[in-house]
Amino acid sequence: GSVHHELIRPNHYRPRNVIRCCSTARGRNKDYYQVLGVTVHSTHQEIKEAYRKLQKQHHPDIAGYKGHDYTLLLNEAYKVLTRNLSRHDDGKSRAGLGSGYPRDGYSSWNGPLAVES
Amino acid sequence: MGLVFVRCEAVVQRRGLPGRRAVSADLFRRGGRFILQPRLNSSVLGGDSWLSIVVKRGKTSRWCSDADIAIRSTTSKGKRMAEQFYTVASDSETTGEDKSQLSFPDVAIGIDIGTSKCSVAIWNGHQVELLKNTRNQKGMRSYVMFKDDTLSAGVTGGAAQESAHEERDILSGSAIFNMKRLIGRMDTDEVVQASKTLPFLVQTLGIGVRPFIAALVNNMWRSTTPEEVLAIFLLELKALVEMHLKHPVRNAVLTIPVAFSRFQQTRIERAFAMAGLHVLRLMPEPTAVALLYAQQQQQLMHDNMGSGIEKIALIFNMGAGYSDAAVAATAGGVSQIRALSGCTVGGEDILQNIMRHVLPNFDSLYDGHTVDRIKSMGLLRIATQDAIHKLANQESVDINIDLGNGQKVSKVLDHSEFEQVNRAIFEKCEKIIIQCLVDAKLEPEDINDVILVGGCSKIPRIRSLVLGLCKKEVSYKNIDALEAAVSGAAMEGAIASGVTDPSGSLDLLTIQATPMNLGIRADGNNFAAIIPRNTTVPARRDMLFTTTHDNQTEALIAVYEGEGEQAEDNHLLGYFKIAGIPPAPKGSVEISVCMDIDASNVLRVFAGVVKPQGPAIPPFIEVRMPTLDDGHGWCGQALAKMYGKTIDLAVLPKKLQP
């Protein structure tokens, strides 16, 4: 038992790290629009372009290991914002989509982003 | 002291950590050695094993090898530690002992090890170039010949010896081939079972251990392993590349089938390490093709011939051992993998089906592996292979062969019969393509281009099947079916080595996805997927679990990979225990299991108790997977026998989660 504790100790900083990662996955009201630099009015196409542009700056293949966490955030934001949008919505404004709107953390009201607070 | 020093920027890459980091540093020279002194927080440099270092000064940059440079460590406050510096050494697995020059460009090469043929490509500074062996072949047969005391692989094809190998020699039992199908597989695997019909010896016990593999040398079976065979092959391949480049080669990007398990990946990395090569990236084969496609689309845009809007390609790759499908969306040089799927059927299965079809007592033929029978099998194999190749271009084909021992085969094979015999294979191909389209949430109409690659893509039925599913008349033309994957790998090698091209032809990025579900065993024997397949990489997901008994103090985390709903249907990657859980009623403790995949595909699993909290809770555990080395078959069973359900976990239902 004690041997194992010796082995584990150097990673003592990990738990906090992991707990933080739990809370992000739980959908803490993060401003995913801000992460991708888009607005609630942006089309699927615009979200996609913004995502790819940011990936080209921050992906670990290009930015090195420091890009890891940021790329995780980009991937999460992109997934949530495009979850309920099919490819056929390209070019259409979000306002008219009604039920296709992703409801994660945001109401379908096209007002300011701080609507929930 | 006679030290010369320059201020520079160093870009370093460390084993186990993906990507590269830039650090500001001073470069000293003492005697014949260089010492890299980082300027600021050097936690990045306090490591043990290094892959590569680029030293940049002004506009010039140089690749340095570990042999040339020592890294002097500093404390986090920037103070130098007295005369203590870390020598930069390769990871123990990469044993490349190079006496390399400070200035050689260490750009990763691209390697495609096929079940049947292998090719290698380099970035020559302007474009990708496929290398040829002395027999002027770009696609070199994948095998290793064991003869007396000399070993020779398919790269030279025995050309260095007095006589070059012919197909008949390769099938004499003295050569090992199909390594890619055998590597990292247990003897319970049906692919290993099917390999027992090969001329060399494959023995199985059916208990979930490595199969016994041997080659015939001087009328004796000499045992070997798929890793050893692959390493011998790679040594020849490495020599070929080094002869061409005139400097040592260290890093490689390797293409692998989508269906390769993580355990198989570690075995293939091991084989590379045995040959002194480090695997910088493992690329699923269709994603390497997608990168080539992305580059071509980017080029079209530069030439103002393309519109620059997103293009979606379906890539189907079928070689001798594996089939893969991928959907990639491409725009602006970014190739985003939307879905991946693969299975272990290929030309080898087609060949075996036809051999069984033309010779009904085929299975009794290989029993015993006597020299006569091996010879008959070889003759049948060559004739059948030849017939299948001919059938791609003609309506029907005659198979006439005298197998010796009074056995003769005389048969006319036409397309409908060929398709009937291989129906199960075509159905599997259909299945992975449909799964890919469904996973990518796309209709056939959304696909812009269908790309067909791999040796079996020449089979008419395969072409019509894939094009039919995608509702296309013709396939994409600008890609060579046999050279695409290795070209993509060489390109990725250049990109991942930090090479930039002034013409912008390397201004590319692949956003990969995970091909298989990753999860743990929970709720009895069920498999709880934590990172589902086709999740964009880098990926990090977590899930909460709870205890199944009152006052349960230990929990087993058994990590699996695969598509099965039951844990046992999947590949076991490894396991560990969480101990010291505070006694509490069942279902009230919360255990978090988090999985993290980085850009170089390294999987880390973190696990620990998150509720209750407090100082009495043991620290989290971090494990790099896979940890298992052998015995996949009985590990799970032994665990179940030993512990029963006493250390089981259950998925915490969403409604109970905060």
Coordinates of N, CA and C in Angstrom, one line a residue, chain B residues 356-511:
Chain B
R356 N -11.2 -21.9 -51.1 CA -12.1 -22.9 -50.6 C -13.2 -23.3 -51.6
H357 N -13.6 -22.3 -52.4 CA -14.6 -22.6 -53.4 C -14.1 -23.5 -54.5
V358 N -12.9 -23.3 -55.0 CA -12.4 -24.1 -56.1 C -11.9 -25.5 -55.6
L359 N -11.5 -25.6 -54.3 CA -11.0 -26.8 -53.8 C -11.8 -27.2 -52.5
P360 N -12.9 -27.9 -52.6 CA -13.7 -28.2 -51.4 C -13.0 -28.8 -50.2
N361 N -12.0 -29.6 -50.5 CA -11.3 -30.2 -49.3 C -10.1 -29.3 -48.9
F362 N -10.2 -28.0 -49.2 CA -9.0 -27.1 -48.9 C -8.6 -27.2 -47.4
D363 N -9.5 -27.3 -46.5 CA -9.1 -27.2 -45.1 C -8.3 -28.4 -44.6
S364 N -8.5 -29.5 -45.3 CA -7.7 -30.7 -44.9 C -6.3 -30.6 -45.5
L365 N -6.1 -29.7 -46.5 CA -4.8 -29.5 -47.2 C -3.7 -29.0 -46.4
Y366 N -4.1 -28.0 -45.5 CA -3.0 -27.4 -44.7 C -2.7 -28.1 -43.4
D367 N -3.5 -29.1 -43.1 CA -3.3 -29.9 -41.8 C -1.9 -30.4 -41.8
G368 N -1.2 -30.3 -40.8 CA 0.1 -30.9 -40.6 C 1.3 -30.1 -41.2
H369 N 1.0 -29.2 -42.2 CA 2.1 -28.4 -42.7 C 3.3 -29.2 -43.2
T370 N 3.0 -30.3 -43.9 CA 4.2 -31.0 -44.5 C 4.7 -30.3 -45.7
V371 N 5.9 -30.5 -46.1 CA 6.5 -29.8 -47.2 C 5.7 -29.9 -48.5
D372 N 5.2 -31.2 -48.7 CA 4.4 -31.4 -49.9 C 3.2 -30.5 -49.9
R373 N 2.5 -30.5 -48.8 CA 1.2 -29.8 -48.7 C 1.4 -28.3 -48.8
I374 N 2.5 -27.8 -48.2 CA 2.8 -26.4 -48.3 C 3.0 -26.0 -49.8
K375 N 3.7 -26.9 -50.5 CA 3.9 -26.7 -51.9 C 2.6 -26.6 -52.7
S376 N 1.7 -27.6 -52.5 CA 0.4 -27.6 -53.1 C -0.4 -26.3 -52.8
M377 N -0.4 -25.9 -51.5 CA -1.1 -24.7 -51.1 C -0.5 -23.5 -51.8
G378 N 0.8 -23.5 -52.0 CA 1.4 -22.3 -52.6 C 1.0 -22.2 -54.1
L379 N 0.9 -23.4 -54.8 CA 0.5 -23.4 -56.2 C -0.9 -22.9 -56.3
L380 N -1.8 -23.4 -55.4 CA -3.2 -23.0 -55.4 C -3.4 -21.5 -55.2
R381 N -2.6 -21.0 -54.2 CA -2.7 -19.6 -53.9 C -2.3 -18.7 -55.0
I382 N -1.2 -19.1 -55.7 CA -0.7 -18.3 -56.8 C -1.7 -18.3 -57.9
A383 N -2.3 -19.5 -58.2 CA -3.3 -19.6 -59.3 C -4.5 -18.8 -59.0
T384 N -5.0 -18.9 -57.8 CA -6.2 -18.2 -57.4 C -6.0 -16.7 -57.4
Q385 N -4.9 -16.2 -56.9 CA -4.6 -14.8 -56.9 C -4.6 -14.2 -58.3
D386 N -3.9 -15.0 -59.1 CA -3.8 -14.6 -60.5 C -5.2 -14.5 -61.2
A387 N -6.1 -15.4 -60.8 CA -7.5 -15.5 -61.4 C -8.2 -14.2 -60.9
I388 N -8.1 -13.9 -59.6 CA -8.8 -12.8 -59.1 C -8.4 -11.5 -59.8
H389 N -7.1 -11.3 -60.0 CA -6.6 -10.1 -60.7 C -7.2 -10.0 -62.1
K390 N -7.2 -11.2 -62.8 CA -7.7 -11.2 -64.2 C -9.2 -10.8 -64.2
L391 N -9.9 -11.3 -63.2 CA -11.3 -11.1 -63.2 C -11.7 -9.6 -63.1
A392 N -10.8 -8.8 -62.7 CA -11.1 -7.4 -62.6 C -11.3 -6.8 -64.0
N393 N -10.7 -7.4 -65.0 CA -10.8 -6.9 -66.3 C -11.5 -7.8 -67.4
Q394 N -11.9 -9.0 -67.0 CA -12.6 -9.8 -67.9 C -13.8 -10.5 -67.3
E395 N -14.6 -11.1 -68.2 CA -15.9 -11.6 -67.7 C -15.8 -12.9 -66.9
S396 N -14.9 -13.8 -67.3 CA -14.7 -15.0 -66.6 C -13.2 -15.4 -66.7
V397 N -12.8 -16.4 -65.9 CA -11.4 -16.8 -65.9 C -11.4 -18.3 -65.6
D398 N -10.4 -18.9 -66.3 CA -10.2 -20.4 -66.1 C -9.1 -20.6 -65.0
I399 N -9.4 -21.5 -64.1 CA -8.4 -21.9 -63.1 C -8.0 -23.3 -63.4
N400 N -6.9 -23.6 -63.9 CA -6.4 -24.9 -64.2 C -5.1 -25.1 -63.5
I401 N -5.1 -26.0 -62.5 CA -3.8 -26.2 -61.8 C -3.7 -27.6 -61.3
D402 N -2.4 -28.1 -61.4 CA -2.1 -29.5 -60.9 C -1.4 -29.3 -59.6
L403 N -2.1 -29.7 -58.5 CA -1.5 -29.5 -57.2 C -0.5 -30.6 -56.8
G404 N -0.3 -31.5 -57.6 CA 0.6 -32.7 -57.2 C -0.3 -33.6 -56.4
N405 N 0.2 -34.7 -55.9 CA -0.5 -35.6 -55.0 C -1.8 -36.1 -55.7
G406 N -1.8 -36.0 -57.1 CA -3.0 -36.5 -57.8 C -4.2 -35.6 -57.7
Q407 N -4.0 -34.4 -57.1 CA -5.1 -33.4 -57.0 C -5.0 -32.4 -58.2
K408 N -6.2 -32.2 -58.8 CA -6.2 -31.2 -59.9 C -7.4 -30.3 -59.7
V409 N -7.2 -29.0 -60.0 CA -8.3 -28.1 -60.0 C -8.6 -27.6 -61.4
S410 N -9.8 -27.7 -61.8 CA -10.2 -27.1 -63.1 C -11.5 -26.5 -63.0
K411 N -11.5 -25.2 -63.1 CA -12.8 -24.4 -62.9 C -12.9 -23.2 -63.7
V412 N -14.1 -22.8 -64.1 CA -14.3 -21.5 -64.7 C -15.0 -20.6 -63.7
L413 N -14.4 -19.5 -63.4 CA -15.0 -18.6 -62.4 C -15.5 -17.3 -63.1
D414 N -16.8 -17.0 -62.9 CA -17.3 -15.7 -63.5 C -17.7 -14.8 -62.4
H415 N -18.1 -13.6 -62.8 CA -18.4 -12.5 -61.9 C -19.5 -12.9 -60.9
S416 N -20.6 -13.5 -61.4 CA -21.7 -13.7 -60.5 C -21.3 -14.8 -59.4
E417 N -20.5 -15.7 -59.8 CA -20.0 -16.7 -58.9 C -19.1 -16.1 -57.9
F418 N -18.2 -15.3 -58.4 CA -17.2 -14.6 -57.5 C -17.9 -13.7 -56.5
E419 N -19.0 -13.1 -56.9 CA -19.7 -12.2 -56.0 C -20.5 -13.0 -55.0
Q420 N -21.1 -14.1 -55.5 CA -21.8 -15.0 -54.6 C -20.9 -15.6 -53.5
V421 N -19.8 -16.0 -53.8 CA -18.8 -16.6 -52.9 C -18.4 -15.6 -51.8
N422 N -18.2 -14.3 -52.2 CA -17.7 -13.3 -51.3 C -18.8 -12.4 -50.8
R423 N -20.0 -12.9 -50.8 CA -21.1 -12.0 -50.5 C -21.0 -11.4 -49.1
A424 N -20.6 -12.2 -48.1 CA -20.4 -11.8 -46.7 C -19.4 -10.6 -46.6
I425 N -18.4 -10.7 -47.5 CA -17.4 -9.6 -47.4 C -17.9 -8.3 -47.9
F426 N -18.7 -8.4 -49.1 CA -19.2 -7.2 -49.6 C -20.3 -6.6 -48.7
E427 N -21.0 -7.5 -48.0 CA -22.0 -7.0 -47.0 C -21.3 -6.2 -45.9
K428 N -20.1 -6.7 -45.4 CA -19.4 -6.0 -44.4 C -18.9 -4.6 -44.8
C429 N -18.5 -4.6 -46.1 CA -18.0 -3.3 -46.7 C -19.2 -2.3 -46.7
E430 N -20.3 -2.8 -47.1 CA -21.5 -2.0 -47.2 C -21.8 -1.4 -45.8
K431 N -21.7 -2.3 -44.8 CA -22.1 -2.0 -43.5 C -21.2 -0.8 -43.0
I432 N -19.9 -0.9 -43.2 CA -19.1 0.2 -42.6 C -19.3 1.5 -43.3
I433 N -19.6 1.5 -44.6 CA -19.9 2.7 -45.4 C -21.2 3.4 -44.9
I434 N -22.2 2.5 -44.7 CA -23.5 3.1 -44.2 C -23.3 3.6 -42.8
Q435 N -22.6 2.9 -42.0 CA -22.3 3.3 -40.6 C -21.6 4.7 -40.6
C436 N -20.7 4.8 -41.5 CA -19.9 6.1 -41.6 C -20.8 7.3 -42.0
L437 N -21.7 7.0 -43.0 CA -22.7 8.1 -43.4 C -23.6 8.4 -42.3
V438 N -24.1 7.4 -41.6 CA -25.0 7.7 -40.5 C -24.3 8.4 -39.3
D439 N -23.1 8.0 -39.0 CA -22.4 8.7 -37.9 C -22.1 10.1 -38.3
A440 N -21.8 10.4 -39.6 CA -21.5 11.7 -40.0 C -22.8 12.5 -40.2
K441 N -23.9 11.9 -40.0 CA -25.2 12.5 -40.2 C -25.3 13.1 -41.6
L442 N -25.0 12.3 -42.6 CA -25.0 12.8 -44.0 C -25.8 11.9 -44.8
E443 N -26.4 12.5 -45.9 CA -27.1 11.8 -46.9 C -26.1 11.6 -48.1
P444 N -26.4 10.5 -48.9 CA -25.5 10.3 -50.0 C -25.3 11.6 -50.9
E445 N -26.4 12.4 -51.0 CA -26.3 13.6 -51.8 C -25.4 14.6 -51.3
D446 N -25.0 14.5 -50.0 CA -24.1 15.5 -49.4 C -22.7 15.3 -49.8
I447 N -22.4 14.1 -50.3 CA -21.0 13.7 -50.6 C -20.6 14.4 -51.9
N448 N -19.5 15.1 -51.9 CA -19.0 15.7 -53.2 C -18.2 14.7 -54.0
D449 N -17.3 14.0 -53.3 CA -16.4 13.1 -54.0 C -16.3 11.8 -53.3
V450 N -16.2 10.7 -54.1 CA -16.0 9.4 -53.5 C -14.6 9.0 -53.9
I451 N -13.7 8.7 -53.0 CA -12.4 8.3 -53.2 C -12.2 6.8 -52.9
L452 N -11.7 6.1 -53.9 CA -11.5 4.7 -53.7 C -10.0 4.4 -53.8
V453 N -9.5 3.8 -52.7 CA -8.1 3.5 -52.6 C -7.9 2.0 -52.1
G454 N -6.6 1.6 -52.2 CA -6.3 0.2 -51.8 C -6.4 -0.8 -53.0
G455 N -5.6 -1.8 -52.8 CA -5.5 -2.8 -53.9 C -6.9 -3.4 -54.3
C456 N -7.8 -3.6 -53.4 CA -9.1 -4.2 -53.7 C -10.1 -3.2 -54.3
S457 N -9.7 -1.9 -54.4 CA -10.6 -1.0 -55.0 C -10.7 -1.2 -56.5
K458 N -9.9 -2.1 -57.0 CA -9.9 -2.4 -58.5 C -11.0 -3.4 -58.8
I459 N -11.5 -4.1 -57.7 CA -12.5 -5.1 -58.0 C -13.8 -4.4 -58.4
P460 N -14.4 -4.8 -59.5 CA -15.6 -4.1 -60.0 C -16.7 -4.0 -59.0
R461 N -17.0 -5.1 -58.3 CA -18.1 -5.1 -57.4 C -17.9 -4.1 -56.3
I462 N -16.7 -4.0 -55.8 CA -16.4 -3.0 -54.7 C -16.7 -1.6 -55.3
R463 N -16.2 -1.3 -56.5 CA -16.4 0.1 -57.0 C -17.9 0.4 -57.1
S464 N -18.7 -0.6 -57.7 CA -20.1 -0.3 -57.9 C -20.8 -0.2 -56.6
L465 N -20.4 -1.0 -55.6 CA -21.0 -1.0 -54.3 C -20.9 0.4 -53.6
V466 N -19.6 0.9 -53.6 CA -19.4 2.1 -52.9 C -20.0 3.3 -53.7
L467 N -19.9 3.3 -55.0 CA -20.5 4.4 -55.8 C -22.0 4.3 -55.7
G468 N -22.5 3.2 -55.7 CA -24.0 3.0 -55.5 C -24.5 3.6 -54.2
L469 N -23.8 3.2 -53.1 CA -24.3 3.7 -51.8 C -24.2 5.2 -51.8
C470 N -23.3 5.8 -52.5 CA -23.1 7.3 -52.4 C -23.8 8.0 -53.6
K471 N -24.5 7.2 -54.4 CA -25.3 7.7 -55.5 C -24.4 8.5 -56.4
K472 N -23.2 8.0 -56.8 CA -22.3 8.6 -57.7 C -22.1 7.8 -58.9
E473 N -21.8 8.4 -60.0 CA -21.5 7.7 -61.3 C -20.0 7.3 -61.3
V474 N -19.1 8.3 -60.9 CA -17.7 8.0 -61.0 C -17.0 8.4 -59.7
S475 N -15.8 7.8 -59.6 CA -15.1 8.2 -58.4 C -14.1 9.3 -58.7
Y476 N -13.5 9.9 -57.6 CA -12.6 11.0 -57.7 C -11.3 10.5 -58.4
K477 N -10.8 11.2 -59.4 CA -9.8 10.7 -60.2 C -8.3 11.1 -59.9
N478 N -8.1 12.2 -59.2 CA -6.7 12.7 -59.0 C -5.9 12.0 -57.9
I479 N -6.4 10.8 -57.5 CA -5.7 10.2 -56.4 C -5.3 8.8 -56.8
D480 N -4.0 8.4 -56.6 CA -3.5 7.1 -57.0 C -3.9 6.1 -55.9
A481 N -4.6 5.0 -56.3 CA -5.2 4.1 -55.3 C -4.1 3.5 -54.4
L482 N -2.9 3.3 -54.9 CA -1.9 2.6 -54.1 C -0.9 3.5 -53.4
E483 N -0.9 4.8 -53.8 CA 0.1 5.7 -53.3 C -0.4 6.8 -52.4
A484 N -1.8 6.9 -52.3 CA -2.4 8.0 -51.6 C -2.1 8.0 -50.1
A485 N -2.2 6.8 -49.5 CA -2.1 6.8 -48.0 C -0.7 7.2 -47.6
V486 N 0.3 6.6 -48.3 CA 1.7 6.9 -47.9 C 2.1 8.3 -48.2
S487 N 1.5 8.9 -49.3 CA 1.8 10.3 -49.6 C 1.2 11.2 -48.5
G488 N 0.0 10.9 -48.0 CA -0.6 11.7 -46.9 C 0.2 11.5 -45.7
A489 N 0.7 10.4 -45.4 CA 1.5 10.1 -44.2 C 2.8 11.0 -44.3
A490 N 3.5 11.0 -45.4 CA 4.7 11.8 -45.6 C 4.4 13.3 -45.4
M491 N 3.2 13.7 -45.8 CA 2.8 15.1 -45.7 C 2.6 15.5 -44.2
E492 N 1.9 14.6 -43.5 CA 1.7 14.7 -42.1 C 3.0 14.7 -41.3
G493 N 3.9 13.9 -41.8 CA 5.2 13.8 -41.2 C 5.9 15.2 -41.3
A494 N 5.9 15.8 -42.4 CA 6.5 17.1 -42.6 C 5.8 18.2 -41.7
I495 N 4.5 18.1 -41.7 CA 3.7 19.1 -40.9 C 4.0 19.0 -39.4
A496 N 4.0 17.7 -39.0 CA 4.2 17.4 -37.5 C 5.7 17.7 -37.1
S497 N 6.6 17.7 -38.1 CA 8.0 18.0 -37.8 C 8.2 19.5 -37.9
G498 N 7.2 20.3 -38.2 CA 7.4 21.7 -38.2 C 7.9 22.3 -39.5
V499 N 7.8 21.6 -40.5 CA 8.3 22.1 -41.8 C 7.2 23.0 -42.4
T500 N 7.6 24.1 -42.9 CA 6.6 25.0 -43.6 C 7.1 25.2 -45.0
D501 N 6.2 25.3 -45.9 CA 6.5 25.4 -47.3 C 6.1 26.8 -47.8
P502 N 7.0 27.5 -48.4 CA 6.7 28.9 -48.9 C 5.5 28.9 -49.8
S503 N 5.3 27.9 -50.6 CA 4.2 27.9 -51.5 C 2.9 27.6 -50.9
G504 N 2.9 27.3 -49.6 CA 1.7 27.0 -48.8 C 1.1 25.6 -49.0
S505 N 1.9 24.7 -49.6 CA 1.4 23.4 -49.9 C 1.4 22.5 -48.6
L506 N 2.0 23.1 -47.5 CA 1.9 22.3 -46.2 C 1.0 23.1 -45.2
D507 N 0.3 24.1 -45.7 CA -0.6 24.8 -44.8 C -1.8 24.0 -44.6
L508 N -1.7 22.9 -43.9 CA -2.8 21.9 -43.8 C -2.9 21.5 -42.3
L509 N -4.1 21.0 -42.0 CA -4.3 20.5 -40.7 C -5.3 19.3 -40.7
T510 N -5.1 18.2 -40.0 CA -6.1 17.2 -39.9 C -6.7 17.2 -38.6
I511 N -8.0 17.3 -38.5 CA -8.6 17.2 -37.2 C -9.2 15.8 -37.1

